[in-house]
mmCIF file of C-alpha atoms and ligand atoms in Angstrom:
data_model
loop_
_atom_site.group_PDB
_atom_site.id
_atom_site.type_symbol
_atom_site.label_atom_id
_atom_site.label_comp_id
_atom_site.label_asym_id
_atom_site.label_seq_id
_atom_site.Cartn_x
_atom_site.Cartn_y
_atom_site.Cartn_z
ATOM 1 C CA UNK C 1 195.187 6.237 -196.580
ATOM 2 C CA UNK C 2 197.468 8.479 -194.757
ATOM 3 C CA UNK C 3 197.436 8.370 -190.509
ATOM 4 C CA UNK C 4 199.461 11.239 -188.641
ATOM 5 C CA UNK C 5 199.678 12.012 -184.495
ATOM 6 C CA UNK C 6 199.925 15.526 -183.728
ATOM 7 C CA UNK C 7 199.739 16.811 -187.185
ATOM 8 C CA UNK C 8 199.993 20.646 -187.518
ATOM 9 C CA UNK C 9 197.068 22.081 -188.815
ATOM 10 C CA UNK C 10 198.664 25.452 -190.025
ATOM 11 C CA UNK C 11 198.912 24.608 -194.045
ATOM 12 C CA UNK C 12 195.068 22.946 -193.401
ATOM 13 C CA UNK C 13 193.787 26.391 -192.052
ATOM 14 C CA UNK C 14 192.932 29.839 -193.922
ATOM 15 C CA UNK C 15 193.431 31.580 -191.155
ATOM 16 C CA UNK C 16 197.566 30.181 -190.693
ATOM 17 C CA UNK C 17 196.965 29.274 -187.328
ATOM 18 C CA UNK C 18 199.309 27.161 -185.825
ATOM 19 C CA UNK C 19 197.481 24.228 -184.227
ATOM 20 C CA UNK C 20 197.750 20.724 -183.929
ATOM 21 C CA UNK C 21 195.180 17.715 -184.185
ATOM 22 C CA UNK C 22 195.808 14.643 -182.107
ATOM 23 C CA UNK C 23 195.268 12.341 -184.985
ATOM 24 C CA UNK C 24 194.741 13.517 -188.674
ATOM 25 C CA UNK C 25 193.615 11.341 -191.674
ATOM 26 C CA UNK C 26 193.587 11.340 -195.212
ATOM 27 C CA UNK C 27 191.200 8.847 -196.960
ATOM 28 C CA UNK C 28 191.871 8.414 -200.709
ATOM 29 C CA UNK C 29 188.494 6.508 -200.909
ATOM 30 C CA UNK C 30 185.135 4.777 -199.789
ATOM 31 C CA UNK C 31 186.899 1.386 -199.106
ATOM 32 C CA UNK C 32 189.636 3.929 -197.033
ATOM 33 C CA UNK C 33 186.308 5.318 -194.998
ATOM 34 C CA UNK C 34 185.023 1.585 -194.176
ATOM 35 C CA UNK C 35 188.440 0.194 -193.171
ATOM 36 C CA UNK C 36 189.011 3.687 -191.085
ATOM 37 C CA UNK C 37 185.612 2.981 -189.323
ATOM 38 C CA UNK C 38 186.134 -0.672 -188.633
ATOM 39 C CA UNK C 39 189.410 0.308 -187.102
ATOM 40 C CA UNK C 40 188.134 2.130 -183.933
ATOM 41 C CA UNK C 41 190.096 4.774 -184.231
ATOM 42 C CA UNK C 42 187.289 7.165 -184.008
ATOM 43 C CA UNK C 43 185.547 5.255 -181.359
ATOM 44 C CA UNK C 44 185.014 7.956 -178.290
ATOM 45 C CA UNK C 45 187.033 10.262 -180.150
ATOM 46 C CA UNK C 46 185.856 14.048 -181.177
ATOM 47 C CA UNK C 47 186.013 13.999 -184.930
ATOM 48 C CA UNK C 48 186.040 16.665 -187.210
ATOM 49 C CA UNK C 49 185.874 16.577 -191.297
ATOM 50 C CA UNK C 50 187.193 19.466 -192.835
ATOM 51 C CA UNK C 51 188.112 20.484 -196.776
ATOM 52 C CA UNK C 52 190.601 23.265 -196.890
ATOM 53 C CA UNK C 53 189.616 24.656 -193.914
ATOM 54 C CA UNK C 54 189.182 28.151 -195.624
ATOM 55 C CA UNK C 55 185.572 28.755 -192.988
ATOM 56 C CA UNK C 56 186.810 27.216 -190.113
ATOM 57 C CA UNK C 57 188.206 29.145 -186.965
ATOM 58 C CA UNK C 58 190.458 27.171 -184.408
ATOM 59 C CA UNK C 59 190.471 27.959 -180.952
ATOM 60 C CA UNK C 60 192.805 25.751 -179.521
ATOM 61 C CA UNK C 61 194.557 22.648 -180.394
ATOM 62 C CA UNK C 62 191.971 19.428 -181.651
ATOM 63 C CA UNK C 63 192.122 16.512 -179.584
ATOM 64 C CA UNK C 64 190.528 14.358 -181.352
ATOM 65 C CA UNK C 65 190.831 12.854 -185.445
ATOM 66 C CA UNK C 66 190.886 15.437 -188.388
ATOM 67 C CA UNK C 67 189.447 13.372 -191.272
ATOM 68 C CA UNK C 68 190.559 14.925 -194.652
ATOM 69 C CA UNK C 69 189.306 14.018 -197.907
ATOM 70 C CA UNK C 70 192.240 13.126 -200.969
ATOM 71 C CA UNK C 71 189.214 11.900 -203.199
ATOM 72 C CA UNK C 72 190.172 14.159 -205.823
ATOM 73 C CA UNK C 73 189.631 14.029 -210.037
ATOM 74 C CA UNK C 74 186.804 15.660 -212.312
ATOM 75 C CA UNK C 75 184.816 13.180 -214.512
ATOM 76 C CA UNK C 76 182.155 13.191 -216.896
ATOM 77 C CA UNK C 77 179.086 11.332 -216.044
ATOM 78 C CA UNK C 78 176.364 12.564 -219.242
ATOM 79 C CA UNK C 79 176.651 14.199 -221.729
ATOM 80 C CA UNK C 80 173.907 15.511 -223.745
ATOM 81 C CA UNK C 81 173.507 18.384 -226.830
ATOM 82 C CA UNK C 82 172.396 21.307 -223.903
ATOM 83 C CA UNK C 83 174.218 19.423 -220.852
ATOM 84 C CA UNK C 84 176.980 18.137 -218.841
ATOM 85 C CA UNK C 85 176.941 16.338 -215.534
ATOM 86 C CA UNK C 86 180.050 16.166 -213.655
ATOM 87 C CA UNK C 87 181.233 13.875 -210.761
ATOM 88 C CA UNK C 88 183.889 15.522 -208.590
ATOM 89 C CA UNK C 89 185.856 13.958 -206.015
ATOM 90 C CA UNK C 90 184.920 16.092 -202.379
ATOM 91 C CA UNK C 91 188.869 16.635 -202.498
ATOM 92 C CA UNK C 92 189.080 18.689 -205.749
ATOM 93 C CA UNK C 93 190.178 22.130 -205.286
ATOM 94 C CA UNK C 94 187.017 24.056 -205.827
ATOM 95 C CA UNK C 95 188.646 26.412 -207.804
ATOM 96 C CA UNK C 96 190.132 23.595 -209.721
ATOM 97 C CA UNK C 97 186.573 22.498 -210.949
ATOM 98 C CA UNK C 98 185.494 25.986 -211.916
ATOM 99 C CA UNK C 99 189.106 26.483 -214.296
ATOM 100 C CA UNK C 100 187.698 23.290 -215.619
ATOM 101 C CA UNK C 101 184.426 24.727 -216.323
ATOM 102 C CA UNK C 102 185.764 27.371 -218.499
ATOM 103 C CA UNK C 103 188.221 25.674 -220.316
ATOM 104 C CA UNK C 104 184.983 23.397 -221.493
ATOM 105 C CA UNK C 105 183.165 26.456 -222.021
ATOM 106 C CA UNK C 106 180.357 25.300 -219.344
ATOM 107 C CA UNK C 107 178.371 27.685 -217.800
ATOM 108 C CA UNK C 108 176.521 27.391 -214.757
ATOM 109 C CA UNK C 109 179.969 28.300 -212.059
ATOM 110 C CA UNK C 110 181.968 30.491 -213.368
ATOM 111 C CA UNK C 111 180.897 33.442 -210.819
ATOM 112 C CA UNK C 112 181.932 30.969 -208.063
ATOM 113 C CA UNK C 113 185.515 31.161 -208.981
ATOM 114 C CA UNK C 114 188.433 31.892 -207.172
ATOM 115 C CA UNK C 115 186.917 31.042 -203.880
ATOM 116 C CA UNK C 116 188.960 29.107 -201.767
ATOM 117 C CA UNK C 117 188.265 25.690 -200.056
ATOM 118 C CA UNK C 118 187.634 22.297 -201.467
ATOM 119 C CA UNK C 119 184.364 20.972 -203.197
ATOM 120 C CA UNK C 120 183.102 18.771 -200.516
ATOM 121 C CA UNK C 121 182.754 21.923 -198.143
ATOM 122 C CA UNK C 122 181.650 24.116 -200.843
ATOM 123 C CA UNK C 123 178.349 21.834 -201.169
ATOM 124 C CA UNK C 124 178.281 21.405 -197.283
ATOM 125 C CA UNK C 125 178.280 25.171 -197.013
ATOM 126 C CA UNK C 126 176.722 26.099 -200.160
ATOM 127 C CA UNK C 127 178.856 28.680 -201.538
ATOM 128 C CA UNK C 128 178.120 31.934 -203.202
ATOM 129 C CA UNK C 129 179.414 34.933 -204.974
ATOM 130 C CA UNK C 130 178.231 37.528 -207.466
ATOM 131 C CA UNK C 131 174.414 36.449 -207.652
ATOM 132 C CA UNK C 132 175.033 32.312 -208.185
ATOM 133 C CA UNK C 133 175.018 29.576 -205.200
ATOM 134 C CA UNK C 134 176.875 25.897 -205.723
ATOM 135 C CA UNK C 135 173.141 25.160 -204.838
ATOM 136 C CA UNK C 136 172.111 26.179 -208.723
ATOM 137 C CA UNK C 137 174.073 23.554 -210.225
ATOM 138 C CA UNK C 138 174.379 20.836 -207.743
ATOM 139 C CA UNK C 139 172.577 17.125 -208.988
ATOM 140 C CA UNK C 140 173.605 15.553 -205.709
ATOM 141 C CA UNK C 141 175.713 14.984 -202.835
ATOM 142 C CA UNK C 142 177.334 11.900 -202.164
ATOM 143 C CA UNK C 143 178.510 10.925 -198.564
ATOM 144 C CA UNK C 144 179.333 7.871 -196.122
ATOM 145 C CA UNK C 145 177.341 7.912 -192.935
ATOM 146 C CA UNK C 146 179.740 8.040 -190.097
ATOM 147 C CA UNK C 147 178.034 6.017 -187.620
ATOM 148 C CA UNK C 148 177.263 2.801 -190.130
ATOM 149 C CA UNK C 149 179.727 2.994 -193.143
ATOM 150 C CA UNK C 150 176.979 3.032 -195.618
ATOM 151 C CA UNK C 151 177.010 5.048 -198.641
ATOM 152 C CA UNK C 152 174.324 7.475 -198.720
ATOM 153 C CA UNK C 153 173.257 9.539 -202.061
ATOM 154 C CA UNK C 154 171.632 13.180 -201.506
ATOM 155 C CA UNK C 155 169.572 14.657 -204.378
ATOM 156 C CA UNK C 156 169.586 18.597 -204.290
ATOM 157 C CA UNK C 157 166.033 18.551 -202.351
ATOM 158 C CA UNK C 158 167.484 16.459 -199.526
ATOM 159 C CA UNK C 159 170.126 18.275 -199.070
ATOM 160 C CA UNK C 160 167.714 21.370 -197.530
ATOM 161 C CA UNK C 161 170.014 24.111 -198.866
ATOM 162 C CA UNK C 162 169.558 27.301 -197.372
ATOM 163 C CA UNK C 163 171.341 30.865 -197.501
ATOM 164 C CA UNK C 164 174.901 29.287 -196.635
ATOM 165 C CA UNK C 165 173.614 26.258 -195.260
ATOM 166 C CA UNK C 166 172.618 22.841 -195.781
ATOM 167 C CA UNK C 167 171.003 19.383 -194.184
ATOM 168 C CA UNK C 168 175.098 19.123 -193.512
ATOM 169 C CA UNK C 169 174.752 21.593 -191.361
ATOM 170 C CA UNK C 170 171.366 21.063 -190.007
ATOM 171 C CA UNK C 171 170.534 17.364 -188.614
ATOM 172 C CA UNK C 172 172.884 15.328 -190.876
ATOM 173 C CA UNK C 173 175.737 17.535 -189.036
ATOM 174 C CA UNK C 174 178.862 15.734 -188.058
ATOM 175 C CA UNK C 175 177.273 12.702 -189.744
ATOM 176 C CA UNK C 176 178.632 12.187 -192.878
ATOM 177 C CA UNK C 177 181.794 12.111 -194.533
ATOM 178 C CA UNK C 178 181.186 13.604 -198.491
ATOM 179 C CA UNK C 179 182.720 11.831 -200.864
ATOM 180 C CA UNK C 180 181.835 12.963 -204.457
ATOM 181 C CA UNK C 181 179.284 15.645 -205.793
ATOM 182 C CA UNK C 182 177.256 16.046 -208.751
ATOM 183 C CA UNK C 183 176.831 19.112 -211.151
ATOM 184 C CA UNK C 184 175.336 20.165 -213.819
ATOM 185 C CA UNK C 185 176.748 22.891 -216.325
ATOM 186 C CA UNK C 186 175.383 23.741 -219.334
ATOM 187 C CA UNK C 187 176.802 23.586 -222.637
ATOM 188 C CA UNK C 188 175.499 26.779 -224.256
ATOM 189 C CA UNK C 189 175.357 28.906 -221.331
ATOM 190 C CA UNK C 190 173.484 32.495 -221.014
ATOM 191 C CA UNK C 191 175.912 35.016 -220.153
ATOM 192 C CA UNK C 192 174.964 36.534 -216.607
ATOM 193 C CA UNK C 193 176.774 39.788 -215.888
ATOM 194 C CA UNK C 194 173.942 40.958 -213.832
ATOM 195 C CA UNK C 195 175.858 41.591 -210.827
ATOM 196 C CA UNK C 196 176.602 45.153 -210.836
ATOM 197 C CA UNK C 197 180.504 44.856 -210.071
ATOM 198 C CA UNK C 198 180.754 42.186 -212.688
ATOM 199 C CA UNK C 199 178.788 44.438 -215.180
ATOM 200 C CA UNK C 200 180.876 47.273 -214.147
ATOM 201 C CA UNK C 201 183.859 45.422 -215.061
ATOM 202 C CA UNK C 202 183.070 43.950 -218.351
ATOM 203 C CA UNK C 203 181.079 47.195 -219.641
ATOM 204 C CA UNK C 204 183.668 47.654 -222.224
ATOM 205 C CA UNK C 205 183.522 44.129 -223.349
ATOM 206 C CA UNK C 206 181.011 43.258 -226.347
ATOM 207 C CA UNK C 207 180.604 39.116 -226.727
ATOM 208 C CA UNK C 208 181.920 37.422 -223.408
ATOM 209 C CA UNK C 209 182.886 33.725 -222.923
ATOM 210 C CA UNK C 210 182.614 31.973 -219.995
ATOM 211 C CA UNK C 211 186.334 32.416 -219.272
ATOM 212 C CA UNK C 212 185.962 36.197 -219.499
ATOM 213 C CA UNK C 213 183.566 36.063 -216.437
ATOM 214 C CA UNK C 214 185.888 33.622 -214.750
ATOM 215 C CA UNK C 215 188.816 36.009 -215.485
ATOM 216 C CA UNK C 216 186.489 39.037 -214.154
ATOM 217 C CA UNK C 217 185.148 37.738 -210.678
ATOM 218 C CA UNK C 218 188.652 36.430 -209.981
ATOM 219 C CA UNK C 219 189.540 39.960 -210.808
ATOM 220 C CA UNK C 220 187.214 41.726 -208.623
ATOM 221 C CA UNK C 221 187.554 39.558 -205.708
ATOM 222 C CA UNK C 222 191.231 39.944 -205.901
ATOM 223 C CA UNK C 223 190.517 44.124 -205.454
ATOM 224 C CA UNK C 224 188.328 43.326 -202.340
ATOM 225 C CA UNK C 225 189.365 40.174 -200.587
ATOM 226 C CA UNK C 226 192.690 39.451 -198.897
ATOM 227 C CA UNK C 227 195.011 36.242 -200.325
ATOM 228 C CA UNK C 228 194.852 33.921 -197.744
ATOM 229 C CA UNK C 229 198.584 32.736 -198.208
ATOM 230 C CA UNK C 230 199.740 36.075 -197.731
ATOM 231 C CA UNK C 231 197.246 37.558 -194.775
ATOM 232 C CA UNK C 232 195.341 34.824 -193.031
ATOM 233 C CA UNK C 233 191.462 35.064 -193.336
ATOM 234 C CA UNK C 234 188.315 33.276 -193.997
ATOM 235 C CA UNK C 235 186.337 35.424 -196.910
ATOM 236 C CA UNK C 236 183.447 36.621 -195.189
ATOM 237 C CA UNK C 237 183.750 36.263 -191.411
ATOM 238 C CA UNK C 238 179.916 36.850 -190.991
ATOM 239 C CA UNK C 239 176.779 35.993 -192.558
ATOM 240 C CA UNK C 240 174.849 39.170 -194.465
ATOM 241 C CA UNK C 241 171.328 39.230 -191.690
ATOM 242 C CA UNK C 242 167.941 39.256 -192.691
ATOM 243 C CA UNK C 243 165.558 41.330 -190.977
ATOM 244 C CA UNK C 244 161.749 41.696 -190.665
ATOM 245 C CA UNK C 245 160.637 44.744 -193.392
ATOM 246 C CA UNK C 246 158.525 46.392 -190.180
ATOM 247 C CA UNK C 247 162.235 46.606 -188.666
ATOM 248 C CA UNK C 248 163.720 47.830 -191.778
ATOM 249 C CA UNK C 249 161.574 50.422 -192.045
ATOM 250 C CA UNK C 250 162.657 51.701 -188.540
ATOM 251 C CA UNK C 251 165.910 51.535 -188.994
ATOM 252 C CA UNK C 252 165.866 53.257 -192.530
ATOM 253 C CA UNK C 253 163.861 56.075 -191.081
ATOM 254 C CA UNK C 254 167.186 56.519 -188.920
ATOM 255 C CA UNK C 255 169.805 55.409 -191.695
ATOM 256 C CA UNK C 256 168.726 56.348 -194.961
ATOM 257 C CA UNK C 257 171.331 55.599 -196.340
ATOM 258 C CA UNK C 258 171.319 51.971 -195.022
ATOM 259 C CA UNK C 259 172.111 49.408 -198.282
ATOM 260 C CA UNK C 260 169.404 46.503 -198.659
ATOM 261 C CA UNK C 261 168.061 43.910 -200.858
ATOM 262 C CA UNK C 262 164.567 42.575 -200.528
ATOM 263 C CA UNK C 263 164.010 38.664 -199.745
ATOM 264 C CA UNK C 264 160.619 37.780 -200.621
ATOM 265 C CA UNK C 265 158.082 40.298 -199.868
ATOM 266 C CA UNK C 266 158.689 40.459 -195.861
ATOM 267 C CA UNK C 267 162.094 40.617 -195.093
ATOM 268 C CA UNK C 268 165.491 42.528 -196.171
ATOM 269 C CA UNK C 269 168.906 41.807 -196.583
ATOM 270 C CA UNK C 270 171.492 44.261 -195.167
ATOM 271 C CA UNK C 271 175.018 43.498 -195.637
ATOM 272 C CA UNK C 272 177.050 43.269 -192.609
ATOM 273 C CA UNK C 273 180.084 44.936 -194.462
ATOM 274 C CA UNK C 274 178.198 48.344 -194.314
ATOM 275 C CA UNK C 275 176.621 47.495 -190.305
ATOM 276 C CA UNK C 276 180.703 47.295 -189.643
ATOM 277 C CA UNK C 277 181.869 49.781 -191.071
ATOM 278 C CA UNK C 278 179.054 51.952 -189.320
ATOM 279 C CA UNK C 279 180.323 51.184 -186.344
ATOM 280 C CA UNK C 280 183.135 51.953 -186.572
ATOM 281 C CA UNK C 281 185.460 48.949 -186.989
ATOM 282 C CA UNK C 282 186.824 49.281 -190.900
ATOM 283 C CA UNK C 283 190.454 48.765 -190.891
ATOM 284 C CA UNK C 284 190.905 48.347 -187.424
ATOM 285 C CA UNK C 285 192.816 45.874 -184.922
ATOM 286 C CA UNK C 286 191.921 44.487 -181.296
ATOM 287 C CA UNK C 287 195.408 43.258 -180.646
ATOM 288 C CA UNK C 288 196.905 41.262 -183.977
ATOM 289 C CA UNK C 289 193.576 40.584 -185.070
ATOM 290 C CA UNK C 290 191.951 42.943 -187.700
ATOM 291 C CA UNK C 291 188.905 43.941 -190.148
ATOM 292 C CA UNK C 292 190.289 44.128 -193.304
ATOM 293 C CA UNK C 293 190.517 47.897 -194.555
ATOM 294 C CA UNK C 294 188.908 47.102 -197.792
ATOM 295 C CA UNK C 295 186.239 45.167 -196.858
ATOM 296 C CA UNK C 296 185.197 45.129 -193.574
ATOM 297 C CA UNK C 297 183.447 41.608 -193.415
ATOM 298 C CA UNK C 298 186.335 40.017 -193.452
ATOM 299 C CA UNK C 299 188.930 39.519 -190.446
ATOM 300 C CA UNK C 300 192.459 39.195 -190.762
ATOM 301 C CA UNK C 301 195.057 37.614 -188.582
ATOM 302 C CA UNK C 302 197.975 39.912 -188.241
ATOM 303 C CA UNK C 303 199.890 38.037 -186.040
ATOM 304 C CA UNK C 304 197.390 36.451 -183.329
ATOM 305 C CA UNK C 305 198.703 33.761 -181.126
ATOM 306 C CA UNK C 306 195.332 32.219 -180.615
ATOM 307 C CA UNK C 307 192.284 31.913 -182.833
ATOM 308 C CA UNK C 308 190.784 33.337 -179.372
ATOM 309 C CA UNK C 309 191.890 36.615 -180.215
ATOM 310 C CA UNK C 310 190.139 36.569 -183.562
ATOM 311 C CA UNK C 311 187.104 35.094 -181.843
ATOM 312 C CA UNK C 312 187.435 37.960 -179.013
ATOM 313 C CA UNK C 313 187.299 40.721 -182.613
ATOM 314 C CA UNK C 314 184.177 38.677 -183.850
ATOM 315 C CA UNK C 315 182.842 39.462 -180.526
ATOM 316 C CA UNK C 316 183.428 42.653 -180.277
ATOM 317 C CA UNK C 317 182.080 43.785 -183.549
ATOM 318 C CA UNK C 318 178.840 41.975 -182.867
ATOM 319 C CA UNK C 319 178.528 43.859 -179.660
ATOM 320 C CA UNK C 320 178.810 47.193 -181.696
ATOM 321 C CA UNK C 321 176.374 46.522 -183.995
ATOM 322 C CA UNK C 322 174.294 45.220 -181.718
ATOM 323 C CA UNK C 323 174.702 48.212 -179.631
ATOM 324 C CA UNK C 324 174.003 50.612 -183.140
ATOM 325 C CA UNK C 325 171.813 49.049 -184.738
ATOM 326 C CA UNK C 326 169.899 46.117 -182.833
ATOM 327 C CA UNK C 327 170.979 43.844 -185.502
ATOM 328 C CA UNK C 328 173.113 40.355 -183.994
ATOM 329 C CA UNK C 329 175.591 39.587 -186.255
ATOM 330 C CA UNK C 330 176.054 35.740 -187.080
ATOM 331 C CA UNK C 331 179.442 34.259 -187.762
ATOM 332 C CA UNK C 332 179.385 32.395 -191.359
ATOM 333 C CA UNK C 333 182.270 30.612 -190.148
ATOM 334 C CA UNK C 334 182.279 27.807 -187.917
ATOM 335 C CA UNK C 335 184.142 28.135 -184.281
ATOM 336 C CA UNK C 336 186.100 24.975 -183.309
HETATM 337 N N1 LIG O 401 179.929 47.608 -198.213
HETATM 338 C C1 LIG O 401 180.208 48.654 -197.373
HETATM 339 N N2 LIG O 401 181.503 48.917 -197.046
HETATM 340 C C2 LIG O 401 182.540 48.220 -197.572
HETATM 341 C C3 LIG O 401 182.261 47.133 -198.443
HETATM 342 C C4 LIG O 401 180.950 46.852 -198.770
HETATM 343 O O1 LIG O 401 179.334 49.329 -196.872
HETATM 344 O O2 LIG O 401 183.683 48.519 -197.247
HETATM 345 C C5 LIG O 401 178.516 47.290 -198.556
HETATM 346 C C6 LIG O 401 178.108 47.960 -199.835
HETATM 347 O O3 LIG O 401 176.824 48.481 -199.672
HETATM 348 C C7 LIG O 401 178.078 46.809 -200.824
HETATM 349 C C8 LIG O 401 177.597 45.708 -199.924
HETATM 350 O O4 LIG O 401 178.312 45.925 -198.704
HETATM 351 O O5 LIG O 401 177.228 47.091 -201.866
HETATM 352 C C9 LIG O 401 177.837 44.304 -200.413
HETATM 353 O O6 LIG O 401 179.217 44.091 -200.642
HETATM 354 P P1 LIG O 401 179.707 42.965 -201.682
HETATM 355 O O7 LIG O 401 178.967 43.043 -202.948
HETATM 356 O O8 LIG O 401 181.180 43.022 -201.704
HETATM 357 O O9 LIG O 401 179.251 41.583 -201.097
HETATM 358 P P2 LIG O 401 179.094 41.077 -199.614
HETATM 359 O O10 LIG O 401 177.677 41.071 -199.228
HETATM 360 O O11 LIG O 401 180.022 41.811 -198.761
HETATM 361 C C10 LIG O 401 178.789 38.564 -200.340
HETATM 362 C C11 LIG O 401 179.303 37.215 -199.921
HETATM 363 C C12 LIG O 401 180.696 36.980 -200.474
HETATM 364 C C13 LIG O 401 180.632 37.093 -201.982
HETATM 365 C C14 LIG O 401 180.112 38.498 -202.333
HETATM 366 C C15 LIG O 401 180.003 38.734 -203.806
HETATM 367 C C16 LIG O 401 178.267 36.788 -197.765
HETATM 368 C C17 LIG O 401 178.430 36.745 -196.303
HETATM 369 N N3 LIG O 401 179.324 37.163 -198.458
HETATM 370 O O12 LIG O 401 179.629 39.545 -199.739
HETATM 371 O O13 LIG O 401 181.103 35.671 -200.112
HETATM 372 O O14 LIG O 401 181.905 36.850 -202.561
HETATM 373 O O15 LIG O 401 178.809 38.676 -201.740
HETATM 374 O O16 LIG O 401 178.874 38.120 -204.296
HETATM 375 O O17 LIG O 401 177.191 36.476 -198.281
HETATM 376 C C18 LIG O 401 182.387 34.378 -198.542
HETATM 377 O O18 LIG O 401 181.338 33.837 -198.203
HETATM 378 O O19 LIG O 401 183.486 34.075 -198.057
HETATM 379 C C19 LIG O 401 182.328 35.455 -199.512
HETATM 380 C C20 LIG O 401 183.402 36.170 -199.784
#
């Protein structure tokens, strides 16, 4: 187990912000959790867990303990003639596990690759991309609970998962420390190029592997989203809204040439990158914060001094398209 005092955050952040946690801890295991607990160390003390901290937005410094998971390998748990269930430690570089995935030829992630962040917070905040959710594939979530050291073992239906969300963010939040997750990837995997920018692509492929997808999304997203080592950022700042049809309707009769995708029979999705833009904000700074020129749901630090300027941007957008359209925006990533 590592222990540091005033540990800079800045390498821990996608954003690059500069700020500092009063304590900061590394477990390497369960037995590192129980000692950590029995220690006191987090008694009356805010605590946050966080993976790569590539959805997180600081505000100001954290006084309190930054637990950080090192719990990292990929192992095989079964094996059969159609599938393979993996056990990852919550530490592994998401992105990590995916590469993996194609090198075995499994199918089941490859659409969720290149996205940033580590795999415990990828199942906390159920990541997608490109038509797939980590929610597809995970077998279950394995965690300590904070408040008794006990190991506690989530199957995909306790875990509540939602449209980027989870019991982990729900009423197990702050709770529980995740220590390991399940998968399960299949060993002759359909080919889905469904997605029309992934179709688009590939069109002039034939016969695709499961590495030529991998090779494609990481493509695309590399068109569209900013690298986070070289321009701060946290992928999508806010969450795509759903909207009642009746309201839809409305609004369509105004915009008709407002994007949407149904959800169930009574409700629409409208992404938030075409709300921004619509108002107004694509490519544009408030101070050295800014919304990324090529795709506006994303906002970039450019220099800020203070997550609170980025936060004071978020804010400001939502009021426009508030103001437009009716419509509140909801930040996908979480405000510390
Ligand atoms: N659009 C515009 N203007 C733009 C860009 C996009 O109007 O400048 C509109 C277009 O109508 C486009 C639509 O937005 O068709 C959707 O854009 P895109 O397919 O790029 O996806 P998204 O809704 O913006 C979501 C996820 C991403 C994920 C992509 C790809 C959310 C909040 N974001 O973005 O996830 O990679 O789909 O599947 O659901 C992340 O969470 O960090 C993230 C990057």
């Amino acid at each position: 187990m590592k222990q540091f005092e005033h540990y800079s955050l800045q390498a821990y952040n996608s954003f690059g912000l500069d700020v500092e946690a009063r304590y900061f801890v590394e477990y390497e295991s369960v037995a590192d959790i129980q000692e950590l607990l029995q220690s006191g160390l987090l008694n009356g003390k805010r605590v946050l867990a966080m993976g790569g901290g590539s959805n997180l937005l600081f505000l100001d410094q954290f006084n309190g303990v930054v637990l950080h998971s090192g719990i990292v390998g990929i192992e095989e748990k079964e094996h059969d003639a159609d599938f393979v269930t993996l056990r990852i430690g919550s530490g592994t570089e998401w992105d990590a596990v995916c590469a993996y995935a194609a090198a075995h030829n499994l199918g089941g992630i490859e659409n969720l690759s290149g996205i940033p962040g580590e795999t415990g917070a990828a199942a906390v905040q159920n990541i997608g991309a490109y038509g797939v959710e980590i929610k597809d594939v995970i077998t279950a979530v394995e965690t300590i609970a904070l408040e008794n050291g006990k190991q506690c073992y989530f199957t995909n239906a306790n875990c509540n998962y939602g449209y980027r969300d989870s019991i982990f963010k729900q009423s197990e939040k702050g709770k529980h420390l995740v220590t390991a997750i399940e998968i399960k990837l299949c060993c002759k995997p359909v080919i889905n190029r469904e997605y029309g920018a992934l179709n688009d692509y590939l069109c002039n492929k034939g016969h695709c592997e499961i590495a030529d997808l991998r090779e494609a999304v990481i493509a695309i997203r590399n068109t569209k989203l900013p690298d986070p080592k070289k321009l701060g950022n946290a992928g999508s700042f806010f969450k795509n809204p759903v909207i009642p049809l009746k309201e839809f309707e409305v609004l369509r009769n105004e915009y008709p040439t407002m994007p949407s995708y149904s959800v169930g029979s009574e409700w629409m999705k409208i992404p938030a990158a075409w709300l921004i833009e619509q108002s107004g904000w694509k490519g544009k700074n408030l101070g050295n914060a800014g919304v990324y020129e090529k795709q506006p749901l994303v906002l970039v630090n450019r220099g800020v001094r203070s997550g609170k300027e980025i936060a004071a941007l978020a804010n400001a957008v939502i009021k426009s398209v508030e103001e437009k359209f009716g419509i509140a925006l909801e930040p996908e990533v979480n405000f510390i």
